[in-house]
Short mmCIF file of C-alpha atoms and ligand atoms in Angstrom, two decimals:
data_model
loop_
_atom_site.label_atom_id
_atom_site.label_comp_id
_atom_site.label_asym_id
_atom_site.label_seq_id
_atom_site.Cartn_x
_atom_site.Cartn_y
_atom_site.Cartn_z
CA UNK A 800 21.08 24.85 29.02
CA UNK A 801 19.04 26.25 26.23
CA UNK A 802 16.63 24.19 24.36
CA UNK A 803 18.86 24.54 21.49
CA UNK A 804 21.66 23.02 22.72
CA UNK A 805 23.29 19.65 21.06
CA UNK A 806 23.60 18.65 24.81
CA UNK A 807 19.67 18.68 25.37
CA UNK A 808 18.76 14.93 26.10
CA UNK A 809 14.99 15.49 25.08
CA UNK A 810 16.49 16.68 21.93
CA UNK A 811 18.57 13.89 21.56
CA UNK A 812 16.01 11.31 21.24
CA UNK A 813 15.11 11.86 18.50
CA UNK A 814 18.05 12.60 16.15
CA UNK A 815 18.47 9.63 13.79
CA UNK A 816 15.66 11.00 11.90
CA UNK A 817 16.42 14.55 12.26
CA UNK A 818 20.52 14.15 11.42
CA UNK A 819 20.18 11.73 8.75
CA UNK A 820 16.51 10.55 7.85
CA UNK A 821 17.95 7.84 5.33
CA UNK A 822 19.68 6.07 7.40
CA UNK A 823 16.70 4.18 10.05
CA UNK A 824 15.38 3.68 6.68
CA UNK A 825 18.75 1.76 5.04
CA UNK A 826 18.99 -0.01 8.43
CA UNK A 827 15.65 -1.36 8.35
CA UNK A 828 15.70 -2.24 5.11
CA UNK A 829 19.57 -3.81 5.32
CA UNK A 830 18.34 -5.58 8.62
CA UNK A 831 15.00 -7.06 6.47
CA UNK A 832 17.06 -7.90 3.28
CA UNK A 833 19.72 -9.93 5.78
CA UNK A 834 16.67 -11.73 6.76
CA UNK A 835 14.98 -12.52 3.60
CA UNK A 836 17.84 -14.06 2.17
CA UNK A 837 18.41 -15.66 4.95
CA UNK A 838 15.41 -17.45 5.14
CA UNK A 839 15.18 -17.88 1.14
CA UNK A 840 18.42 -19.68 1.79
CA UNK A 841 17.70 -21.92 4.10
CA UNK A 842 14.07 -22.83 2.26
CA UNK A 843 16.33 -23.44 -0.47
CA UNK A 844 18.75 -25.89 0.95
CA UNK A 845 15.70 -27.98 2.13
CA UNK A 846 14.47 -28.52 -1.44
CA UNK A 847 11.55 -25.85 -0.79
CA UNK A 848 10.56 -25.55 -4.94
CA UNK A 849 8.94 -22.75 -4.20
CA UNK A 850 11.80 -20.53 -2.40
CA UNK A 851 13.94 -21.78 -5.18
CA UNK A 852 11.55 -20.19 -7.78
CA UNK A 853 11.76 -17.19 -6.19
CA UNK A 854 14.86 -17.55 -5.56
CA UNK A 855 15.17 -16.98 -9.55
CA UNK A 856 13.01 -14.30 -9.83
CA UNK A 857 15.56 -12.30 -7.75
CA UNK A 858 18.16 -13.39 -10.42
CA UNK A 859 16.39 -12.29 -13.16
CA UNK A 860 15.23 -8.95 -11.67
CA UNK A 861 16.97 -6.23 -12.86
CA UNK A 862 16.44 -4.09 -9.82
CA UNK A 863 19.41 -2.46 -8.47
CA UNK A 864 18.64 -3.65 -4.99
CA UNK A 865 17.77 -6.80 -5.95
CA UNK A 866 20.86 -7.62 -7.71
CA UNK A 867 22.46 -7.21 -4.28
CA UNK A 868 20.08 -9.68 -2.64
CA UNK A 869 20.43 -12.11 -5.41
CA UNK A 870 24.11 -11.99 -5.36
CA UNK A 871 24.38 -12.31 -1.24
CA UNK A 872 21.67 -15.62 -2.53
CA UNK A 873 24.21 -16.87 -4.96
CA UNK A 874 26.66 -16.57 -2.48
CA UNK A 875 25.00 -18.28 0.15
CA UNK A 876 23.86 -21.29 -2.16
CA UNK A 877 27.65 -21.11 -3.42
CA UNK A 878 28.88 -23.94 -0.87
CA UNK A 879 26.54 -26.65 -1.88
CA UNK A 880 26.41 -26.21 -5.12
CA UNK A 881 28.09 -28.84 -7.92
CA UNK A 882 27.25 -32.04 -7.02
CA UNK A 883 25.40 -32.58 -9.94
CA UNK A 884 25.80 -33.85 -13.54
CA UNK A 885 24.92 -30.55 -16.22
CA UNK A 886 23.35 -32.09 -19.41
CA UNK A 887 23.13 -29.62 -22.63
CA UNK A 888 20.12 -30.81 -24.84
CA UNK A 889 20.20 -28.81 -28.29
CA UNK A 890 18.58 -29.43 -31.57
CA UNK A 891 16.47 -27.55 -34.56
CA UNK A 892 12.80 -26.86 -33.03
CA UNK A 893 10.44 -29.75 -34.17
CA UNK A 894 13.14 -32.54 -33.26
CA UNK A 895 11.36 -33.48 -30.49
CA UNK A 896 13.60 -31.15 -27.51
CA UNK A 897 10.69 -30.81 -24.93
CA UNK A 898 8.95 -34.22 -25.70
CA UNK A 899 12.39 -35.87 -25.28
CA UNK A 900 13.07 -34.10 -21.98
CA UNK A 901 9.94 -34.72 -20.80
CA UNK A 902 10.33 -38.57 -21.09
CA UNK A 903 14.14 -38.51 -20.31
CA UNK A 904 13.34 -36.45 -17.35
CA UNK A 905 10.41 -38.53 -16.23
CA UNK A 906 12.50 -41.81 -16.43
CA UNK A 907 15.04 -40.07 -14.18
CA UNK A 908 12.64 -38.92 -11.59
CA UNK A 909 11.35 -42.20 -11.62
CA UNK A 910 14.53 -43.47 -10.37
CA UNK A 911 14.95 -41.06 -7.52
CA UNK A 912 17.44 -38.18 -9.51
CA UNK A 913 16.45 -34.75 -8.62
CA UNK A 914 16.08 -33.41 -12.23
CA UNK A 915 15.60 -29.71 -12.92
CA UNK A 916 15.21 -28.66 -16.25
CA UNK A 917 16.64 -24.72 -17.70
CA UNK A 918 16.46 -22.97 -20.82
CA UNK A 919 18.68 -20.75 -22.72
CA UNK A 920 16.74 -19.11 -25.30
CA UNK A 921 17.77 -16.09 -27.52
CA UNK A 922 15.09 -15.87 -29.45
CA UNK A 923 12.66 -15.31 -26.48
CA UNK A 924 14.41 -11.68 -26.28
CA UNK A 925 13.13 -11.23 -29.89
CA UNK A 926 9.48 -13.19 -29.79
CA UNK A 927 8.85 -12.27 -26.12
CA UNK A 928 8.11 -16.28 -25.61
CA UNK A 929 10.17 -18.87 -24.32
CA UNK A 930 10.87 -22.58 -25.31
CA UNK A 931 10.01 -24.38 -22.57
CA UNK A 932 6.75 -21.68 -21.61
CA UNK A 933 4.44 -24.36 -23.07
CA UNK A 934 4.71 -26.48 -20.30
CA UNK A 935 1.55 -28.74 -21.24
CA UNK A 936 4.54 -30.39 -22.94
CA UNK A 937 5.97 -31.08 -20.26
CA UNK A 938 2.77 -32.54 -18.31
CA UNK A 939 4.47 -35.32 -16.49
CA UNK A 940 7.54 -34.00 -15.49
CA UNK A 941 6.28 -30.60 -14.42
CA UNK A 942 4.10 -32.33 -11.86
CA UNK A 943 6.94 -35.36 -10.69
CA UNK A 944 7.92 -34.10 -7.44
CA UNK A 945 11.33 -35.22 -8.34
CA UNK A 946 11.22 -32.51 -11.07
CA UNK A 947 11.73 -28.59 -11.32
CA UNK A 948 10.98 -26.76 -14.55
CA UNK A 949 11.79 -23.19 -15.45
CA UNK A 950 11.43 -21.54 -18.45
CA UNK A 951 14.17 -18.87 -20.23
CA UNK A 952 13.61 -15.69 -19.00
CA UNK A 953 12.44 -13.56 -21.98
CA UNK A 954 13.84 -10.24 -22.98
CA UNK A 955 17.55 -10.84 -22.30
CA UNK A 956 20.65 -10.54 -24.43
CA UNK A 957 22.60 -13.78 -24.63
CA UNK A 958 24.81 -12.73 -22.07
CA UNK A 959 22.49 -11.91 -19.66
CA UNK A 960 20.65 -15.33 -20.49
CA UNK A 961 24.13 -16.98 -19.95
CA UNK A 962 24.90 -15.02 -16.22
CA UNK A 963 21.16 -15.81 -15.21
CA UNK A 964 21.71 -19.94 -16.28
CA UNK A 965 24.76 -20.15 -14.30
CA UNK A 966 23.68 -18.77 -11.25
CA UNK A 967 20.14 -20.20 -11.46
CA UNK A 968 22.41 -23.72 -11.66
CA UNK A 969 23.96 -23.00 -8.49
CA UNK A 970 20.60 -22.32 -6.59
CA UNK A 971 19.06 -25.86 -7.94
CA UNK A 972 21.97 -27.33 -7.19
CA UNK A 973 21.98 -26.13 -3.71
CA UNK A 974 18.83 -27.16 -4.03
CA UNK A 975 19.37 -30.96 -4.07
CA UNK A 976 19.17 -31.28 -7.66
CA UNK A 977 21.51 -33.79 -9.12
CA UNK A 978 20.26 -33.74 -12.77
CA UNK A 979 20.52 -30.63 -14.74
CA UNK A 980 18.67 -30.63 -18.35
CA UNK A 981 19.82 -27.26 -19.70
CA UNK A 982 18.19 -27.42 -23.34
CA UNK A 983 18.81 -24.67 -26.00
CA UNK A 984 17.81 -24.42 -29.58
CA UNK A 985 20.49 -23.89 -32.42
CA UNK A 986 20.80 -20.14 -32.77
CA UNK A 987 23.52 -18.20 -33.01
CA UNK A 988 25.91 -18.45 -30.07
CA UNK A 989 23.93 -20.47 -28.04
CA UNK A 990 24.81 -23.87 -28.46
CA UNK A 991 28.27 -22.98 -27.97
CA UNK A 992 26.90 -20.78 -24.54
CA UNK A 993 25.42 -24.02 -22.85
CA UNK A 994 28.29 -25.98 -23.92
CA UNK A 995 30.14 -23.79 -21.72
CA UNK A 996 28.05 -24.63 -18.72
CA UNK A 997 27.58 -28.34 -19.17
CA UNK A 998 29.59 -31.65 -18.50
CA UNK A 999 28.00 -33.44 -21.04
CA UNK A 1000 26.39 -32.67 -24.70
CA UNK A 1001 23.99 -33.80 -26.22
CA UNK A 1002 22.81 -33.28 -29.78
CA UNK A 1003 19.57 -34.07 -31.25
CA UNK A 1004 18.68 -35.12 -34.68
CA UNK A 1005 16.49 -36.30 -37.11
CA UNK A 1006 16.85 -39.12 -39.65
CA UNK A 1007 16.60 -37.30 -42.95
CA UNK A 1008 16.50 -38.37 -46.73
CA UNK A 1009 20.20 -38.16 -48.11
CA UNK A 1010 22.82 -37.00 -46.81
CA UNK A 1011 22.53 -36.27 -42.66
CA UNK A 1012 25.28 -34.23 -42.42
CA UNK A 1013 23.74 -31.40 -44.18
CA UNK A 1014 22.49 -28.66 -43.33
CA UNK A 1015 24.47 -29.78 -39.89
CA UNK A 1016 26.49 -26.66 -37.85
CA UNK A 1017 29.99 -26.05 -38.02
CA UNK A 1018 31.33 -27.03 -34.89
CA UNK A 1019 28.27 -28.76 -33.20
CA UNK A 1020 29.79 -32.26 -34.15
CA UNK A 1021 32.87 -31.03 -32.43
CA UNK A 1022 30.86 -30.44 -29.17
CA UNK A 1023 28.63 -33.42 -28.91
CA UNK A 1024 29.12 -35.94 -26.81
CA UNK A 1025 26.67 -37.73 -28.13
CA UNK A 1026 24.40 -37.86 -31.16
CA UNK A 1027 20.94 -39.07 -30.26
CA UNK A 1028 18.48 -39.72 -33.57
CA UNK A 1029 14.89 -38.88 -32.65
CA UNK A 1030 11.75 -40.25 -33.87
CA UNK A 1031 13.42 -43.65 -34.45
CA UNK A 1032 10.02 -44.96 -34.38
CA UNK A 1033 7.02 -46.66 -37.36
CA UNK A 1034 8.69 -45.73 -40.74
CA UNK A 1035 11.39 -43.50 -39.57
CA UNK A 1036 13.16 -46.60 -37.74
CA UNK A 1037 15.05 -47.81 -41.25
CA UNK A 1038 16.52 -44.27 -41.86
CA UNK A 1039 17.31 -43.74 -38.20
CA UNK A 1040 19.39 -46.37 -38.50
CA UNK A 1041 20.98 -45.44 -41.51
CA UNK A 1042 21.69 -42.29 -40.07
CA UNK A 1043 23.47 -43.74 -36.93
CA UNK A 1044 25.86 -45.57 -39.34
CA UNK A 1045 26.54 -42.41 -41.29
CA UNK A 1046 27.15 -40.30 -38.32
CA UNK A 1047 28.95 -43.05 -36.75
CA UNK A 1048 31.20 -42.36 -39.70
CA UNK A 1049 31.34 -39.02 -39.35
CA UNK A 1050 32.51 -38.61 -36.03
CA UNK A 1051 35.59 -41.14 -36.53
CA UNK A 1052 37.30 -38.62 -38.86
CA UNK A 1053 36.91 -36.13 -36.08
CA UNK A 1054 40.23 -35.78 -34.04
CA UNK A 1055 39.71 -37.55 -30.07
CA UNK A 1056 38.85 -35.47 -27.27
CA UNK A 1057 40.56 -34.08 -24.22
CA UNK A 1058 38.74 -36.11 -22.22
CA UNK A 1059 39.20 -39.39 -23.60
CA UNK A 1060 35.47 -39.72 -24.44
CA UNK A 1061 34.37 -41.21 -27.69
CA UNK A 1062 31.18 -39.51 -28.89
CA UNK A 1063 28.37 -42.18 -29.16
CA UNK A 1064 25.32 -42.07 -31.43
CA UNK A 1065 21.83 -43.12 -30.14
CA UNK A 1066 18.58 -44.09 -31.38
CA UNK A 1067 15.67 -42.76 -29.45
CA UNK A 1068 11.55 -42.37 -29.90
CA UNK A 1069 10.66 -39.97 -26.98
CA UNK A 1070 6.78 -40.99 -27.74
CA UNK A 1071 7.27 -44.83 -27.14
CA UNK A 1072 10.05 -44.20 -25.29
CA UNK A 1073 12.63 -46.20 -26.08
CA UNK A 1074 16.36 -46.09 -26.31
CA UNK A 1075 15.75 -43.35 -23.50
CA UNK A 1076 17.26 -45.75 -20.20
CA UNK A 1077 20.20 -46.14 -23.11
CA UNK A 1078 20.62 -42.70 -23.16
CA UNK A 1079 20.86 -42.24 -19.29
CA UNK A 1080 23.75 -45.51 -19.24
CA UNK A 1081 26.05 -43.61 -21.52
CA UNK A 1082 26.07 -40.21 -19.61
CA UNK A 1083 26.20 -42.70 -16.66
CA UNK A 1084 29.30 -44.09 -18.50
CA UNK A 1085 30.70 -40.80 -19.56
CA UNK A 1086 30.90 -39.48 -15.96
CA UNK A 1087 32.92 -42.59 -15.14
CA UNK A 1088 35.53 -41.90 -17.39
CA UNK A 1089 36.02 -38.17 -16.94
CA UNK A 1090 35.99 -38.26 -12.81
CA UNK A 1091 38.64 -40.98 -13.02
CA UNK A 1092 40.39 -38.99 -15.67
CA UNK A 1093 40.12 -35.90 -13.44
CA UNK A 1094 38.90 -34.44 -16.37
CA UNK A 1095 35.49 -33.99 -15.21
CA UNK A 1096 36.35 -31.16 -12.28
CA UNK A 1097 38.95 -29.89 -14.88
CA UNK A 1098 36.61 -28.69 -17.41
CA UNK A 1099 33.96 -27.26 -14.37
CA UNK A 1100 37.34 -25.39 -13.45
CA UNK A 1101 38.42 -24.00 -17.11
CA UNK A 1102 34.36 -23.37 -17.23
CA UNK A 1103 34.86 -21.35 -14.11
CA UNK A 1104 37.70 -18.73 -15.40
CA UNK A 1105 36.09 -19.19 -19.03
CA UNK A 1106 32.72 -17.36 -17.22
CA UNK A 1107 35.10 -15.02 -14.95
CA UNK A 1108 36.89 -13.46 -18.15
CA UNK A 1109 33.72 -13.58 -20.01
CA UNK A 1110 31.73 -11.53 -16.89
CA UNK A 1111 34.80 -9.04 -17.01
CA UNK A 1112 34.27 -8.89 -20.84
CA UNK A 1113 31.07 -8.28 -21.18
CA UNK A 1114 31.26 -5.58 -18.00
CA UNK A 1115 34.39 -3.64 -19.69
CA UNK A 1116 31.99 -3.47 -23.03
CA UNK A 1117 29.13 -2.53 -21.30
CA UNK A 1118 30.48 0.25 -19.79
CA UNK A 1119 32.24 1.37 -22.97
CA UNK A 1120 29.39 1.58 -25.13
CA UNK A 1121 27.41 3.50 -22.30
CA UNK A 1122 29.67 5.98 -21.81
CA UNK A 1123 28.38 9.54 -22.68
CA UNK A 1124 31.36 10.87 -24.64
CA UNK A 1125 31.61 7.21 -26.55
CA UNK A 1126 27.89 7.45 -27.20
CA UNK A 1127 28.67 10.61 -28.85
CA UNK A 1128 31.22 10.01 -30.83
CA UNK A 1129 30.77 6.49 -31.66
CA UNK A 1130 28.32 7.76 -34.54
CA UNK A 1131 30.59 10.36 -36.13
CA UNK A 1132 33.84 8.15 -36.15
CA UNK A 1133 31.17 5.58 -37.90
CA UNK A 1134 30.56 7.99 -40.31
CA UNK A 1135 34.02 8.71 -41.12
CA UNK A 1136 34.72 5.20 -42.15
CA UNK A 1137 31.48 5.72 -44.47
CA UNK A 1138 33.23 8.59 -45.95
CA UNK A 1139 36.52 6.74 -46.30
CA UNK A 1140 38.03 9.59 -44.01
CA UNK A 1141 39.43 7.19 -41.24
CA UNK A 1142 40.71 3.30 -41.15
CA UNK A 1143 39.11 1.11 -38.31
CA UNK A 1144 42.06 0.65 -36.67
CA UNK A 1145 42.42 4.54 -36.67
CA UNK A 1146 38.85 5.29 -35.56
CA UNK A 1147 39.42 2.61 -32.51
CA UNK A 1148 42.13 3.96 -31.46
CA UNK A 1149 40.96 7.60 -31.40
CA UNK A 1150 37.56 6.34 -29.44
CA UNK A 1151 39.41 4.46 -26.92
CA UNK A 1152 41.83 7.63 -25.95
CA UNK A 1153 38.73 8.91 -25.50
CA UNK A 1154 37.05 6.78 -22.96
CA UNK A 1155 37.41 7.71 -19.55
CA UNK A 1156 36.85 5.04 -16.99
P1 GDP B 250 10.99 -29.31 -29.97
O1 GDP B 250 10.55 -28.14 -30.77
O2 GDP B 250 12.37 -29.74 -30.34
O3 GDP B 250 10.84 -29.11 -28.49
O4 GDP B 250 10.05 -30.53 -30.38
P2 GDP B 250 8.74 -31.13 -29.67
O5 GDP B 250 9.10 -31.93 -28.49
O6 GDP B 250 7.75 -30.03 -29.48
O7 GDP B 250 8.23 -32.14 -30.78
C1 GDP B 250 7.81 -31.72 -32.06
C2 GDP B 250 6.82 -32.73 -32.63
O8 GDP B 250 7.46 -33.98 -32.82
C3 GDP B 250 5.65 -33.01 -31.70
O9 GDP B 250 4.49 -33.13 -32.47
C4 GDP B 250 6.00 -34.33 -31.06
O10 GDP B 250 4.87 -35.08 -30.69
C5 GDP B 250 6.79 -35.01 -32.15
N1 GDP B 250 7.76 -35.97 -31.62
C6 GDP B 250 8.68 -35.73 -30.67
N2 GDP B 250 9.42 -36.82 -30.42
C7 GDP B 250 8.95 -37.79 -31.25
C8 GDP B 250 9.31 -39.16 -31.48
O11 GDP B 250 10.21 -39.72 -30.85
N3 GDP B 250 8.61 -39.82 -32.44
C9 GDP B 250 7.63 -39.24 -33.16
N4 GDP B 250 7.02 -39.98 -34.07
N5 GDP B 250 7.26 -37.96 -32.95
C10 GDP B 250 7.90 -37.24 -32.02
#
């Protein structure tokens, strides 16, 4: 036997390195990503705030290998996930979002819910900020232990906001959270984005002079499930009022809802705190109706394949827009319909003969 031989045992001792030296490394790292999650699954189910913050980092990371761990964490979390009640909170900045959540939040800590508190926020892509990064706001709550707070991540399309939100819902949930704030502020799609992901909806506004239904989105009245007036407080109290009557109005010419559920309108002052326990009895109310109704799990269901074909969407884009030859001529066929040389429809159809999956 020569020293070269395959047979030679001293030789074969040492081969894994020698044959392929990736793979000890992929093993060792496999083996200590199996345990990580593991263990940041576990902290997780027992309430460990701390694991579940980090637990969101992963989600948030755009790492290749830590979209693997973060999906195996989703996963995990998966089976104890939805036994909560998902709240959307939207209004124009300066209604009084984060001082409202803060006391609505508090009063439901208070009481024993597990209340976590998310943020979808375009606009922090754009600014680089975050609504809900000023957590001074947020001084009680952030410090209830009953309470979890975490900001939008910044820097993220919609979409990606959206993906992030959903899954970082399933981690609190598994979490122990019951009570799910999920605020937004009124831009673009993203009302109609945490709509999506909530059970309940919940508009903020402002008494105004005049008319209150100005200056009010299409389709937000159409989403809320209730109206709650802000700053119902000192000389704002008479108008608020007003305003409740006018909205009250408003929503009767609005056709009823799947669910059954009339949309309410509330007055609240999130400084002196009051109308807030109000508040917390119609949600209360409204989760009544909806889980006898069946309509409740219904809606988390259509949610569900809503966010599968929207995934698949966004995916099928992405990868259409990325693709080399697409990138290419994506430009010139733009250019054509500048020049009146091509229709649309004609430039569409060329570019997607063109894209090779
Ligand atoms: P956001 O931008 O919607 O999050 O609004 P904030 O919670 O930051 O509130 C904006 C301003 O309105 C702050 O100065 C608050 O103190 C004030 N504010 C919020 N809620 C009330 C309220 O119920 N009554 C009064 N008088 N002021 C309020």
């Amino acid at each position: 036997m020569t020293k070269k031989s395959a047979l030679n045992e001293a030789e074969g001792t040492r081969p894994a390195s020698g044959i392929n030296p990736g793979a000890a490394q992929r093993v060792r790292s496999s083996r200590k990503k199996e345990i990580v999650i593991e263990e940041l699954t576990r902290e997780i189910l027992a309430g460990n705030k701390r694991a579940l913050s980090q637990g969101i980092t992963l989600i948030e990371s755009r790492q290749p290998l830590h979209g693997e761990k973060a999906a195996a964490l989703v996963e995990n979390c998966l089976p104890y996930a939805n036994k909560s009640i998902r709240i959307g909170i939207t209004g124009v900045p300066g209604v009084g979002k984060s001082t409202f959540i803060e006391a609505f939040g508090t009063f439901l800590a208070d009481h024993g819910k597990k209340v976590a508190v998310l943020a979808v926020d375009p606009t922090s892509s754009v600014t680089g900020g975050s609504i809900l990064g000023d957590k001074t706001r947020m001084e009680t709550l952030v410090n209830h232990e009953n309470a979890f707070i975490r900001p939008s991540p910044s820097g993220d399309s919609l979409g990606g906001v959206a993906k992030t939100t959903r899954e970082t819902i399933i981690l609190c949930e598994a979490a122990g959270f019951d009570t799910l704030l999920i605020e937004t502020v009124g831009v673009g799609q993203s009302e109609t984005t945490v709509h999506s992901m909530t059970d309940f909806f919940l508009l903020l506004k402002l008494a105004g002079a005049g008319d209150e239904l100005q200056g009010i989105k299409r389709g937000i009245m159409e989403m809320a499930d209730a109206i709650v007036i802000n700053k119902a407080d000192g000389e704002n109290l008479k108008p608020a009022e007003k305003a409740r009557s006018e909205f009250r109005r408003a929503l009767h010419l609005y056709p009823a809802k799947e669910s059954g559920w009339t949309p309410k309108v509330l007055l609240t002052s999130a400084t002196e705190k009051t109308g807030i326990k109000e508040v917390w009895q119609l949600i209360v109310e409204y989760e009544q109706l909806v889980k006898e109704t069946g309509h409740f799990s219904q809606k988390r269901q259509n949610q569900n394949k809503f966010w599968l074909l929207q995934t698949i969407n966004e995916h099928l884009k992405n990868r259409f827009y990325q693709d080399p030859e697409i990138k290419k001529l994506l430009p010139k066929q733009l250019e054509a319909i500048e020049k009146n040389e091509t229709t649309p429809f004609e430039a569409a159809a060329l570019l997607l003969s063109k894209y090779r999956d």
